[in-house]
Coordinates of C-alpha atoms and ligand atoms in Angstrom, one line a residue:
X1 CA 0.0 0.0 0.0
X2 CA 1.3 3.5 -0.9
X3 CA 2.3 5.6 2.1
X4 CA 4.4 8.5 0.7
X5 CA 2.1 11.4 1.6
X6 CA 1.1 10.0 4.9
X7 CA 4.8 9.4 5.8
X8 CA 5.5 13.0 4.9
X9 CA 2.7 14.2 7.1
X10 CA 4.1 12.2 10.0
X11 CA 7.6 13.4 9.4
X12 CA 6.4 17.0 9.3
X13 CA 4.5 16.5 12.5
X14 CA 7.6 15.1 14.3
X15 CA 9.5 18.2 13.2
X16 CA 6.8 20.6 14.2
X17 CA 6.4 21.7 10.6
X18 CA 2.9 22.9 9.8
X19 CA 1.3 22.5 6.4
X20 CA -1.1 24.4 4.2
X21 CA -3.7 22.8 1.9
X22 CA -5.5 24.8 -0.6
X23 CA -9.0 23.4 -1.2
X24 CA -10.2 23.4 -4.8
X25 CA -13.9 22.6 -5.5
X26 CA -14.0 21.7 -9.2
X27 CA -17.5 23.3 -9.4
X28 CA -16.2 26.7 -8.2
X29 CA -13.3 27.3 -10.5
X30 CA -12.9 28.0 -14.1
X31 CA -9.7 27.7 -16.2
X32 CA -8.6 31.3 -15.5
X33 CA -9.2 31.1 -11.7
X34 CA -7.5 27.7 -11.5
X35 CA -4.4 28.9 -13.3
X36 CA -4.2 31.8 -10.9
X37 CA -4.6 29.7 -7.8
X38 CA -2.0 27.2 -9.0
X39 CA 0.6 29.9 -9.9
X40 CA 0.1 31.6 -6.5
X41 CA 0.2 28.3 -4.7
X42 CA 3.5 27.3 -6.3
X43 CA 4.9 30.6 -5.5
X44 CA 3.8 30.4 -1.9
X45 CA 5.1 26.8 -1.4
X46 CA 1.6 25.5 -0.6
X47 CA 2.0 21.9 0.7
X48 CA -1.1 20.2 -0.7
X49 CA -4.1 20.7 -3.0
X50 CA -7.2 19.1 -1.6
X51 CA -9.8 18.6 -4.3
X52 CA -13.5 17.9 -3.8
X53 CA -16.7 19.3 -2.4
X54 CA -19.9 18.2 -0.7
X55 CA -21.4 18.3 -4.2
X56 CA -19.5 18.1 -7.4
X57 CA -22.1 18.8 -10.0
X58 CA -19.8 19.3 -13.0
X59 CA -18.0 16.5 -14.7
X60 CA -14.6 18.0 -14.9
X61 CA -13.0 16.5 -11.8
X62 CA -10.5 14.5 -13.8
X63 CA -9.7 17.4 -16.0
X64 CA -9.2 19.7 -13.1
X65 CA -6.8 17.3 -11.5
X66 CA -4.9 16.7 -14.7
X67 CA -4.4 20.4 -15.0
X68 CA -3.1 20.7 -11.4
X69 CA -0.7 17.8 -12.1
X70 CA 0.6 19.4 -15.3
X71 CA 1.1 22.8 -13.7
X72 CA 2.8 21.9 -10.4
X73 CA 4.4 19.3 -8.3
X74 CA 2.1 20.0 -5.3
X75 CA 0.6 16.7 -4.1
X76 CA -3.1 16.3 -4.9
X77 CA -5.2 14.8 -2.2
X78 CA -8.9 14.0 -2.9
X79 CA -11.3 15.2 -0.3
X80 CA -14.4 13.5 -1.6
X81 CA -18.0 14.4 -0.7
X82 CA -19.1 11.1 -2.3
X83 CA -17.6 7.9 -3.9
X84 CA -18.2 9.4 -7.3
X85 CA -15.4 11.9 -6.6
X86 CA -12.5 9.4 -6.9
X87 CA -10.0 10.2 -9.6
X88 CA -7.1 8.0 -10.4
X89 CA -5.1 11.1 -11.5
X90 CA -4.8 12.3 -7.9
X91 CA -2.0 11.2 -5.5
X92 CA -4.0 10.3 -2.4
X93 CA -7.4 10.0 -1.0
X94 CA -8.8 11.1 2.4
X95 CA -10.8 8.0 3.1
X96 CA -13.3 9.8 5.2
X97 CA -15.6 8.2 7.8
X98 CA -17.9 10.8 9.4
X99 CA -17.3 9.8 13.0
X100 CA -19.1 12.9 14.4
X101 CA -22.3 11.7 12.8
X102 CA -24.6 8.8 13.2
X103 CA -25.4 8.2 9.6
X104 CA -24.3 4.6 8.9
X105 CA -24.0 5.4 5.2
X106 CA -21.2 7.9 5.8
X107 CA -19.6 5.8 8.6
X108 CA -19.2 2.6 6.6
X109 CA -22.1 2.1 4.0
X110 CA -20.7 4.0 1.1
X111 CA -17.2 2.6 1.8
X112 CA -18.5 -0.9 1.4
X113 CA -20.1 -0.1 -1.9
X114 CA -17.1 1.7 -3.4
X115 CA -14.3 -0.4 -1.9
X116 CA -13.3 -2.4 -5.0
X117 CA -13.4 0.7 -7.1
X118 CA -11.3 2.7 -4.6
X119 CA -8.8 0.0 -4.3
X120 CA -8.5 -0.3 -8.0
X121 CA -7.8 3.4 -8.3
X122 CA -4.2 2.8 -7.1
X123 CA -4.4 5.9 -5.0
X124 CA -2.7 6.2 -1.6
X125 CA -5.5 5.7 0.9
X126 CA -5.5 7.7 4.1
X127 CA -8.1 6.5 6.6
X128 CA -9.5 9.8 8.1
X129 CA -11.8 10.3 11.0
X130 CA -13.9 13.2 9.8
X131 CA -15.5 15.4 12.4
X132 CA -18.0 18.1 11.5
X133 CA -18.2 20.8 14.1
X134 CA -21.0 23.5 14.2
X135 CA -19.7 26.5 12.4
X136 CA -22.7 28.8 13.1
X137 CA -24.5 28.2 9.8
X138 CA -26.1 25.2 8.2
X139 CA -23.4 24.2 5.7
X140 CA -23.7 21.9 2.7
X141 CA -21.8 19.2 4.5
X142 CA -24.2 19.1 7.4
X143 CA -27.2 19.1 5.1
X144 CA -25.9 16.4 2.8
X145 CA -24.6 14.2 5.6
X146 CA -27.9 14.4 7.4
X147 CA -25.9 14.3 10.6
X148 CA -25.8 16.8 13.5
X149 CA -22.5 18.5 13.8
X150 CA -20.6 18.6 17.2
X151 CA -21.7 21.8 19.1
X152 CA -18.8 24.2 18.9
X153 CA -18.4 24.5 22.7
X154 CA -18.6 20.8 23.4
X155 CA -14.8 20.2 23.4
X156 CA -15.2 16.9 25.4
X157 CA -17.4 15.4 22.7
X158 CA -14.8 16.4 20.1
X159 CA -12.0 14.9 22.2
X160 CA -13.8 11.6 22.8
X161 CA -14.8 11.4 19.1
X162 CA -11.2 11.9 18.0
X163 CA -9.9 9.4 20.5
X164 CA -12.4 6.8 19.4
X165 CA -11.5 7.4 15.8
X166 CA -7.8 7.0 16.5
X167 CA -8.3 3.8 18.5
X168 CA -10.4 2.4 15.6
X169 CA -7.4 2.9 13.4
X170 CA -7.9 6.2 11.7
X171 CA -4.6 7.7 10.7
X172 CA -5.7 11.3 10.4
X173 CA -8.3 13.4 12.2
X174 CA -10.1 16.1 10.1
X175 CA -12.0 18.8 12.2
X176 CA -14.2 20.7 9.8
X177 CA -16.6 23.6 10.6
X178 CA -17.8 23.3 7.0
X179 CA -17.1 25.3 4.0
X180 CA -17.9 29.0 4.5
X181 CA -18.5 28.5 8.2
X182 CA -19.3 31.7 10.1
X183 CA -17.3 30.5 13.0
X184 CA -14.2 28.4 12.5
X185 CA -13.3 25.8 15.0
X186 CA -12.0 27.3 18.3
X187 CA -8.5 26.9 19.5
X188 CA -9.9 25.5 22.7
X189 CA -11.4 22.6 20.9
X190 CA -8.3 22.0 18.7
X191 CA -6.0 21.9 21.7
X192 CA -8.3 19.6 23.6
X193 CA -8.2 17.1 20.7
X194 CA -4.5 17.7 20.3
X195 CA -3.7 16.7 23.9
X196 CA -5.5 13.5 23.5
X197 CA -4.6 12.0 20.1
X198 CA -1.3 11.4 18.4
X199 CA -2.7 11.4 14.9
X200 CA -2.1 14.5 12.7
X201 CA -4.9 16.9 12.8
X202 CA -6.4 18.7 9.8
X203 CA -8.5 21.8 10.5
X204 CA -10.7 23.7 8.1
X205 CA -13.9 25.6 7.6
X206 CA -14.3 29.3 7.7
X207 CA -10.7 30.2 8.0
X208 CA -10.3 33.5 6.2
X209 CA -7.0 35.0 7.4
X210 CA -3.5 34.3 8.4
X211 CA -4.1 35.2 12.0
X212 CA -6.6 32.4 12.5
X213 CA -4.5 29.9 10.5
X214 CA -1.6 30.6 12.8
X215 CA -3.7 30.5 16.0
X216 CA -5.0 27.1 14.8
X217 CA -1.5 25.8 14.2
X218 CA -0.4 27.0 17.7
X219 CA -3.4 25.1 19.2
X220 CA -2.2 21.9 17.6
X221 CA -3.4 21.7 14.0
X222 CA -0.9 20.1 11.6
X223 CA -2.6 21.0 8.3
X224 CA -4.8 24.0 7.7
X225 CA -7.3 23.9 4.9
X226 CA -8.7 27.0 3.2
X227 CA -11.1 27.0 0.3
X228 CA -13.8 29.6 0.3
X229 CA -11.7 32.6 1.2
X230 CA -9.2 31.8 -1.5
X231 CA -12.0 31.5 -4.1
X232 CA -13.0 35.0 -3.2
X233 CA -9.4 36.4 -3.0
X234 CA -6.6 34.3 -4.3
X235 CA -4.0 36.7 -3.1
X236 CA -4.6 35.4 0.5
X237 CA -2.7 32.3 -0.4
X238 CA 0.6 34.1 0.0
X239 CA 0.0 35.5 3.5
X240 CA -1.7 32.5 4.9
X241 CA 1.0 30.2 3.6
X242 CA 3.7 32.4 5.1
X243 CA 2.0 32.5 8.5
X244 CA 1.5 28.7 8.6
X245 CA 5.1 28.0 7.6
X246 CA 6.5 30.5 10.1
Ligands
1GP301 C1 -14.4 22.7 4.1 O1 -12.5 22.5 5.5 C2 -13.0 23.0 4.3 O2 -14.7 21.4 4.1 C3 -12.6 24.4 4.0 O3 -13.6 25.3 4.4 O4 -14.1 26.6 2.3 O5 -14.6 27.6 4.5 O6 -12.2 27.4 3.7 P1 -13.6 26.8 3.7

């Protein structure tokens, strides 16, 4: 089984190096905006492209990934909202189980149905405990998943959920307030999870500036994901990347 990207995440964590992932939703970019995002990301030494969305309506996922591949060496990690968002052209796949929810389909059901196809893709598979936290607004992910998010002040629930995910064998923990969240995840919740699990922690949802990205890193996040804010203003890539890497 491929492990290159996961090994890099572990190595970076050991060395205290924080990483920045730019989230690209294929539905929300056109050729011009994608070119701009890639150029700025290369320049700012972005660590990963995460590609996916709760809904991917258009059919150009493969095309989008092939373009990213041709234009940069930044690893491409699929962040799929459904099994249809698997592309063999990417480098790795966040194999998400929605451990904060109680929807069996997103905990295991869809995985069973898509397992042969996912295995055949040849992608590096990274088992990820996906935790959706209330971000102050109903986001696409909470609607589509039909699962209640963890209340933003219930840090103990987040801690226990992450601990259970890790003990079940999940290699990464992704804490997500949902795309465009009004309130990103609090540092209090991140540090509570950080103190209780060893797995690298990915944090995203509603992060719109370098200050928040840095505060999240200090609280224990290993990878910061930003999508929405960059779609609105791609020049943020540079400052957020610099803050995370500092
Ligand atoms: C959402 O974590 C991601 O799943 C990123 O959220 O688009 O709000 O940056 P934003």
